[in-house]
PDB file of C-alpha atoms in Angstrom:
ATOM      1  CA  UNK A   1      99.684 -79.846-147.268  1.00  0.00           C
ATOM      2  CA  UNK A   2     103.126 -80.844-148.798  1.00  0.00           C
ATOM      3  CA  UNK A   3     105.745 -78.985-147.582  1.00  0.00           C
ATOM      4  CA  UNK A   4     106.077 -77.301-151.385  1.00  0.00           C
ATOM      5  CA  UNK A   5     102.394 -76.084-150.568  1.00  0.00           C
ATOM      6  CA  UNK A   6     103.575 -74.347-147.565  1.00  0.00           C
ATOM      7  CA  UNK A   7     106.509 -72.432-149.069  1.00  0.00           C
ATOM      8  CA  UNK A   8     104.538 -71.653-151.813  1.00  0.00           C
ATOM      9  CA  UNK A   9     102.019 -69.999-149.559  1.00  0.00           C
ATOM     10  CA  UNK A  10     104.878 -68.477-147.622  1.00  0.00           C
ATOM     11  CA  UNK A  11     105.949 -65.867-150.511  1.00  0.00           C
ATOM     12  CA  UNK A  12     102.456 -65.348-150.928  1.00  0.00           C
ATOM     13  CA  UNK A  13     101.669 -64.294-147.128  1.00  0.00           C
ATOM     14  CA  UNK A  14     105.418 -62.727-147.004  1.00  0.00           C
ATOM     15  CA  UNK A  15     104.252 -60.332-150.259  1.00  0.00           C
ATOM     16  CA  UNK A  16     100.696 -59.435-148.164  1.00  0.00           C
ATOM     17  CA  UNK A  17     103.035 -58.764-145.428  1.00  0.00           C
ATOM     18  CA  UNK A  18     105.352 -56.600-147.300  1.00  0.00           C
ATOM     19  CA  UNK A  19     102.745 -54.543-148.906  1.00  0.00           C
ATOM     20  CA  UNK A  20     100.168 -54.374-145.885  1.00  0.00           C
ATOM     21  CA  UNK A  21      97.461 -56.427-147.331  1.00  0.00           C
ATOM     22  CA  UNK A  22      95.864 -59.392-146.440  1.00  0.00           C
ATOM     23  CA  UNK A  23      94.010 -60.377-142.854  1.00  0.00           C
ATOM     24  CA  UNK A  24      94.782 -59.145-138.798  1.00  0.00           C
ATOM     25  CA  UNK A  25      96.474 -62.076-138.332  1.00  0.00           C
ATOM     26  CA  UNK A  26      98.425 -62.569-141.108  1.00  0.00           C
ATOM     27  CA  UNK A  27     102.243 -62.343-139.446  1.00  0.00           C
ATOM     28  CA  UNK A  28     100.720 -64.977-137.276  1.00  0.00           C
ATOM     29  CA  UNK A  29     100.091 -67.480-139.846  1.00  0.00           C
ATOM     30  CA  UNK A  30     103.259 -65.848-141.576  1.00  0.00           C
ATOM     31  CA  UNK A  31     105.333 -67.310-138.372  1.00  0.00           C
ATOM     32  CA  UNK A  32     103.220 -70.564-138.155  1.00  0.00           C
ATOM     33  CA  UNK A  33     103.562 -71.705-141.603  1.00  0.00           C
ATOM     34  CA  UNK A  34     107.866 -70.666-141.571  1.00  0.00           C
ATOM     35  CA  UNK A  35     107.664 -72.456-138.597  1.00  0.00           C
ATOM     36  CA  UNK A  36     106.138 -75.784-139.791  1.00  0.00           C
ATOM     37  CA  UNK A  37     108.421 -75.581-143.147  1.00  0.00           C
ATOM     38  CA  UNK A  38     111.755 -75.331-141.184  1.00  0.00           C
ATOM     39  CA  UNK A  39     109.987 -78.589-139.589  1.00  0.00           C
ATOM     40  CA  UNK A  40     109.151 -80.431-142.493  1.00  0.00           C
ATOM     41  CA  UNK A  41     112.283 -80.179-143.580  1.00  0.00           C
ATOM     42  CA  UNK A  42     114.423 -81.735-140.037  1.00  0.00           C
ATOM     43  CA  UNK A  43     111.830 -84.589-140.574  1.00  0.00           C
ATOM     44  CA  UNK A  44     112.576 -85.107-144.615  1.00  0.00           C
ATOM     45  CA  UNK A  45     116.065 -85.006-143.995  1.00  0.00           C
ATOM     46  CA  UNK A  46     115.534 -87.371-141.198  1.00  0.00           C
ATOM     47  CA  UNK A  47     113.537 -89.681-143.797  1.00  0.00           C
ATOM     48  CA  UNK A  48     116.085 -89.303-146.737  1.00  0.00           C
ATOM     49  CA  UNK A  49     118.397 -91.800-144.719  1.00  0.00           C
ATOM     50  CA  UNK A  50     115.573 -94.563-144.940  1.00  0.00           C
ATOM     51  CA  UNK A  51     115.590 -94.266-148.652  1.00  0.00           C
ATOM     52  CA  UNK A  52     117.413 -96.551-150.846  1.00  0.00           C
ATOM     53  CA  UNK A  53     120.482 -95.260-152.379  1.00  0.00           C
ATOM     54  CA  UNK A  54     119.325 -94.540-155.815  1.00  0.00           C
ATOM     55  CA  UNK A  55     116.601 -92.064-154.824  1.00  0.00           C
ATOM     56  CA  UNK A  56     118.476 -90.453-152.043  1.00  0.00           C
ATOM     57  CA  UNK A  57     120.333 -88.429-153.854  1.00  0.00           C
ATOM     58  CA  UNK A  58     117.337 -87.509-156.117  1.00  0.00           C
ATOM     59  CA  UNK A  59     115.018 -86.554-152.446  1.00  0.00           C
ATOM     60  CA  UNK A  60     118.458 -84.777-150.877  1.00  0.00           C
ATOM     61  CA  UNK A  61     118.513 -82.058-153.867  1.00  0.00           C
ATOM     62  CA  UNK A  62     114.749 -81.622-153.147  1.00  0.00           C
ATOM     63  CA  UNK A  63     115.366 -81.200-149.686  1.00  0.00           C
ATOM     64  CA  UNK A  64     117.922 -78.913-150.080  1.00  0.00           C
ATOM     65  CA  UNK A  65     116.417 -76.902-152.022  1.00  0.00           C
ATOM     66  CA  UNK A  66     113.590 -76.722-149.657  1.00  0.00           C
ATOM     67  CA  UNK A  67     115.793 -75.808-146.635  1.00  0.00           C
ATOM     68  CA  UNK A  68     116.954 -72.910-148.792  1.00  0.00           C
ATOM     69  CA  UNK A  69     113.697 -71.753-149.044  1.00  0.00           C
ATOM     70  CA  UNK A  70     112.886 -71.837-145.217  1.00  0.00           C
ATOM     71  CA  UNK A  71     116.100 -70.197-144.775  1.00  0.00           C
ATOM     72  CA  UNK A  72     115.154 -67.562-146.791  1.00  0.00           C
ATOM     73  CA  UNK A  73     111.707 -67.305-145.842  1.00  0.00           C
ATOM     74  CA  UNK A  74     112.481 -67.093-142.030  1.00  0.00           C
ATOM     75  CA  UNK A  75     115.282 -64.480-142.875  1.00  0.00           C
ATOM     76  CA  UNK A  76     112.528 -62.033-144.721  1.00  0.00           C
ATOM     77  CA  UNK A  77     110.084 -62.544-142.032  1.00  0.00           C
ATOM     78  CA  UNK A  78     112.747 -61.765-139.168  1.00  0.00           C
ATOM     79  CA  UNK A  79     113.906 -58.592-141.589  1.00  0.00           C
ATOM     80  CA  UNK A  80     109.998 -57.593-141.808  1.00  0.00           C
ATOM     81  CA  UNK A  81     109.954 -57.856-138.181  1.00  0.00           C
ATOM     82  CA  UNK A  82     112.865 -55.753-137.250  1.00  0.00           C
ATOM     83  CA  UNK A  83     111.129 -52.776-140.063  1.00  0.00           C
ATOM     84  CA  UNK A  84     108.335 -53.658-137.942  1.00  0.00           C
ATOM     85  CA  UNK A  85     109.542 -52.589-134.550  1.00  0.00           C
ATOM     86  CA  UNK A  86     111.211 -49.568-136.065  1.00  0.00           C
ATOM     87  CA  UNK A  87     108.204 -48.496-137.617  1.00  0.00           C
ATOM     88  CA  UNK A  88     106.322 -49.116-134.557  1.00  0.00           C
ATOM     89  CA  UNK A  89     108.611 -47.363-132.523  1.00  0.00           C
ATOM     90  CA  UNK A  90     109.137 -44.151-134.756  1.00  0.00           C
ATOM     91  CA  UNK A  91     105.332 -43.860-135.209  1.00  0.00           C
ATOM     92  CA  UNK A  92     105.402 -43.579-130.582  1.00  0.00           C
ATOM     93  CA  UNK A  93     107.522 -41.324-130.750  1.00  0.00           C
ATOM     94  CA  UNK A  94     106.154 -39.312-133.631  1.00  0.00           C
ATOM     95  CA  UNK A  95     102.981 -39.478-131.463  1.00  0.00           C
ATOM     96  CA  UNK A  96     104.498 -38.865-128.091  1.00  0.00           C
ATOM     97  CA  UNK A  97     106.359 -35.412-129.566  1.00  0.00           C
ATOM     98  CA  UNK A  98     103.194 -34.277-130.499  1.00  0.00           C
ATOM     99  CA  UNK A  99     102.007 -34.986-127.320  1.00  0.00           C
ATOM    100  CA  UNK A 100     104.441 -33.019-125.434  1.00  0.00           C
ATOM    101  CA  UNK A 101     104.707 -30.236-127.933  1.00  0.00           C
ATOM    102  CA  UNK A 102     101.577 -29.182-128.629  1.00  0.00           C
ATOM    103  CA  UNK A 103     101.612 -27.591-132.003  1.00  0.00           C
ATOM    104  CA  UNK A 104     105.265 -27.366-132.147  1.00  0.00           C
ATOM    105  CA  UNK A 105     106.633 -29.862-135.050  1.00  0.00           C
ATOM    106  CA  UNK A 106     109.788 -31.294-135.128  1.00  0.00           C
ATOM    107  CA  UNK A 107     111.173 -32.587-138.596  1.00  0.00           C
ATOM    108  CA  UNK A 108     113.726 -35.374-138.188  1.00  0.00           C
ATOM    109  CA  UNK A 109     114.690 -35.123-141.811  1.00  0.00           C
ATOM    110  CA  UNK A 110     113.011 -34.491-144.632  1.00  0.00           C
ATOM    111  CA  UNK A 111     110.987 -37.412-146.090  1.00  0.00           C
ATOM    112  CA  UNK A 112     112.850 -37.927-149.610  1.00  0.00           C
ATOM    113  CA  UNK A 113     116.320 -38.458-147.064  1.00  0.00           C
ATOM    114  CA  UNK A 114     114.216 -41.272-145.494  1.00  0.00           C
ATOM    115  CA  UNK A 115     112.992 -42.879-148.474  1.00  0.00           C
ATOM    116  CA  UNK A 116     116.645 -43.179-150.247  1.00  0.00           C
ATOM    117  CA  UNK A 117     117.828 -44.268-146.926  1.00  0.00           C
ATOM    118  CA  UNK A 118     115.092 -47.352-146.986  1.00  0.00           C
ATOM    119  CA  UNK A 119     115.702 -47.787-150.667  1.00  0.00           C
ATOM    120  CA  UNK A 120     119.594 -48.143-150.226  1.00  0.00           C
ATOM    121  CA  UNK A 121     118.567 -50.265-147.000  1.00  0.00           C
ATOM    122  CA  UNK A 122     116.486 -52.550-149.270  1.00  0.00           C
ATOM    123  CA  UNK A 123     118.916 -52.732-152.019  1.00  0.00           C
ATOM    124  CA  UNK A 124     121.883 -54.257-149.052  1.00  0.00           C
ATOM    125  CA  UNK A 125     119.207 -56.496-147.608  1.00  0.00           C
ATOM    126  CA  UNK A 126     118.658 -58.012-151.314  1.00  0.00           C
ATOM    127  CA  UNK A 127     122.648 -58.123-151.975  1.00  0.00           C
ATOM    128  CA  UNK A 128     122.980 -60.009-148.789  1.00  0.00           C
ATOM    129  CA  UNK A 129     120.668 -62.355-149.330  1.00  0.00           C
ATOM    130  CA  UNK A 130     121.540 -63.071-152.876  1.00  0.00           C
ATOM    131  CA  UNK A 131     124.861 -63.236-151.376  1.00  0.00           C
ATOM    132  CA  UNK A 132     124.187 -65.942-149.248  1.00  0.00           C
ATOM    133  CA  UNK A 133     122.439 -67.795-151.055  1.00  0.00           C
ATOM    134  CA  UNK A 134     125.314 -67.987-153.480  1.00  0.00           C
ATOM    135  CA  UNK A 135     127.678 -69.077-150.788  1.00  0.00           C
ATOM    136  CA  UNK A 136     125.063 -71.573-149.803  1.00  0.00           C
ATOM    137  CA  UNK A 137     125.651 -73.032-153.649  1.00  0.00           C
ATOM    138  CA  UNK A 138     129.215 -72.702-153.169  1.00  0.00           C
ATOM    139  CA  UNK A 139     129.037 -74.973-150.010  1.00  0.00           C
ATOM    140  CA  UNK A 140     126.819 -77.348-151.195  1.00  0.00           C
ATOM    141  CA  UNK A 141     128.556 -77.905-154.767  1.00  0.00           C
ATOM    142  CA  UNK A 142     132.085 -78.035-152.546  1.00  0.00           C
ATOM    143  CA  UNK A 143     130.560 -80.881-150.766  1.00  0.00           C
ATOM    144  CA  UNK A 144     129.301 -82.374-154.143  1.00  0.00           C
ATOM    145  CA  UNK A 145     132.803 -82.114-155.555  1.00  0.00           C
ATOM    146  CA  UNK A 146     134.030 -83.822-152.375  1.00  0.00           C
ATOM    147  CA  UNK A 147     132.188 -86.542-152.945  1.00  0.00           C
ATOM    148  CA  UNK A 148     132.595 -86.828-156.095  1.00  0.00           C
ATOM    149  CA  UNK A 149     136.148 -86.375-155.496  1.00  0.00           C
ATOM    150  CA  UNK A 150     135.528 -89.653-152.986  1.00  0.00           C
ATOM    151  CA  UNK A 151     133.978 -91.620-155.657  1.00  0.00           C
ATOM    152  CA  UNK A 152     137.223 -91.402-157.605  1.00  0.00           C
ATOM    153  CA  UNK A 153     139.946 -92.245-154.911  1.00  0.00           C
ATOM    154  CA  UNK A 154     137.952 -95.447-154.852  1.00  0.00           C
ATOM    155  CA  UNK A 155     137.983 -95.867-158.570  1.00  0.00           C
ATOM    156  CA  UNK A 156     141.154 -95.262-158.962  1.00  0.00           C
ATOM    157  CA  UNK A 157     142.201 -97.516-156.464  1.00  0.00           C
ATOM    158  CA  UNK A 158     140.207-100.561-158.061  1.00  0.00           C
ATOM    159  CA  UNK A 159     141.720 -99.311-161.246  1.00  0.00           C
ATOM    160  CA  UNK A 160     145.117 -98.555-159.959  1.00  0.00           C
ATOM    161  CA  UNK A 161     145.536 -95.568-162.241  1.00  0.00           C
ATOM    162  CA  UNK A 162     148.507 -94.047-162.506  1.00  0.00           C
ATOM    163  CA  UNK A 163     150.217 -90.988-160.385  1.00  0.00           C
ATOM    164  CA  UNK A 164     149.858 -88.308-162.923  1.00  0.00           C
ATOM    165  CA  UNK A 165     146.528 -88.722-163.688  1.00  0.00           C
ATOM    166  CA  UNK A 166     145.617 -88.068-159.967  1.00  0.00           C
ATOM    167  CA  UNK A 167     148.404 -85.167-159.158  1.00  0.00           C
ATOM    168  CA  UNK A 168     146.370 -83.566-162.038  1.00  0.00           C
ATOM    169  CA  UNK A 169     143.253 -83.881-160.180  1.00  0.00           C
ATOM    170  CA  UNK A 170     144.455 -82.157-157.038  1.00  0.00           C
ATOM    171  CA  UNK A 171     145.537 -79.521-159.717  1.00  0.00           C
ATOM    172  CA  UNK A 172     142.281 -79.094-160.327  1.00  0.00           C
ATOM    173  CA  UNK A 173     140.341 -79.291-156.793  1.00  0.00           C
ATOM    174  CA  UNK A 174     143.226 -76.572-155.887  1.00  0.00           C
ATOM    175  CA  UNK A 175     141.900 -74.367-158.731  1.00  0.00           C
ATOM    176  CA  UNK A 176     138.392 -74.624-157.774  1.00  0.00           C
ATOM    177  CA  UNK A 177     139.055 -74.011-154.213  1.00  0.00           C
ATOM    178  CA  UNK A 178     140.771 -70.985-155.064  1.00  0.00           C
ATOM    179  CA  UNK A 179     137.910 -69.877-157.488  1.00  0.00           C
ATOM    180  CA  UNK A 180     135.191 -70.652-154.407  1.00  0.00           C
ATOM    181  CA  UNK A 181     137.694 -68.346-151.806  1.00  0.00           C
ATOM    182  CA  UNK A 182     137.841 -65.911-154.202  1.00  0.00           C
ATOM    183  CA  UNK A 183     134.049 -65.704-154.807  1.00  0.00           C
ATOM    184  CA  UNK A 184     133.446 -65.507-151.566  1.00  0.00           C
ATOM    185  CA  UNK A 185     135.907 -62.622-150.479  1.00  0.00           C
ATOM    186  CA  UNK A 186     134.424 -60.970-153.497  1.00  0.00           C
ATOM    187  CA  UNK A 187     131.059 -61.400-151.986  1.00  0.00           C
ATOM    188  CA  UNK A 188     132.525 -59.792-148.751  1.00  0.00           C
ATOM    189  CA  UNK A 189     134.146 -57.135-149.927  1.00  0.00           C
ATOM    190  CA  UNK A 190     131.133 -56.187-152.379  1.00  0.00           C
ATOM    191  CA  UNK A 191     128.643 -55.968-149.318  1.00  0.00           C
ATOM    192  CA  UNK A 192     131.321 -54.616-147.178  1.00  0.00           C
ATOM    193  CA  UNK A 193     131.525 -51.522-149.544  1.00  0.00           C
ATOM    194  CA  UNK A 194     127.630 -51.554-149.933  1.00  0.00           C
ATOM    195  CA  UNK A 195     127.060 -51.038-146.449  1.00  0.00           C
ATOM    196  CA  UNK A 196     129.994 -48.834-145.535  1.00  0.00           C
TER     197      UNK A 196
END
């Protein structure tokens, strides 16, 4: 299978997971399959260097885009995991009280507490991740405008343009770089008041 196939089959098993359907072993397969994408993709961006330079940049956007998704993927499953364990280890105790008391039931909260809890819970968990995946895109197009930025030192050079032209252009990459910081304090200070 292509390693498309496998992420692809990833948000299936991770949406089985998250709604408690699908076969006894499924988290096994779950961790197998997130395991052999975050491979796939060391090895493609291992192969990307052997490629000529017209179709590297082409294949590097595909891998990227892939190691997002593994990144993603392996931060659900370890957030399913943790629910997991606290699930598992409510459910003891839940059992073990009524072990030990008998008849005697002891509420811990009332159950529409809990489920606005999870739901706020669920809502942060989304924020963040949308919220690093957009500093993920931030990164990556920094390093795009780098290069780019690269591309026309050299240019210019060859083409010996003149001072003004390029004291613009730091104009510029100072602007963007203070549009980027500013995202991303945004970002910080939006999830910071989420999850005070």
């Amino acid at each position: 299978r292509t390693a498309k196939q496998v992420s692809m089959k990833i948000v299936h098993q991770l949406e089985q997971l998250e709604t408690g359907t699908g076969e006894p072993d499924l988290h096994s397969q779950t961790t197998n399959n997130v395991n052999t994408l975050a491979r796939s993709v060391t090895t493609l961006q291992n192969l990307i260097t052997h490629e000529s330079a017209s179709r590297r940049q082409m294949l590097r956007r595909r891998v990227d885009e892939l190691d997002s998704q593994s990144r993603e993927h392996k931060a659900f499953l370890d957030k399913y995991n943790r629910q997991h364990c606290i699930d598992t280890e409510k459910e003891q105790r839940e059992q073990l009280l009524e072990q030990v008391g008998g008849e005697t039931v002891i509420q811990l909260g009332s159950y529409d507490e809990s489920k606005k809890i999870n739901s706020t819970h669920k809502a942060a968990d989304s924020i963040e991740m949308q919220g690093k995946a957009v500093l993920e895109d931030l990164l990556k197009q920094r390093e795009t405008l780098k290069m780019a930025q690269r591309k026309m030192w050299d240019v210019a050079n060859k083409l010996k343009l003149s001072g003004t032209l390029m004291r613009m252009i730091e104009r510029v990459q100072t602007v963007d770089k203070m549009i980027v910081y500013a995202g991303m304090l945004g970002t910080v200070i939006l999830l910071w008041f989420l999850l005070a």
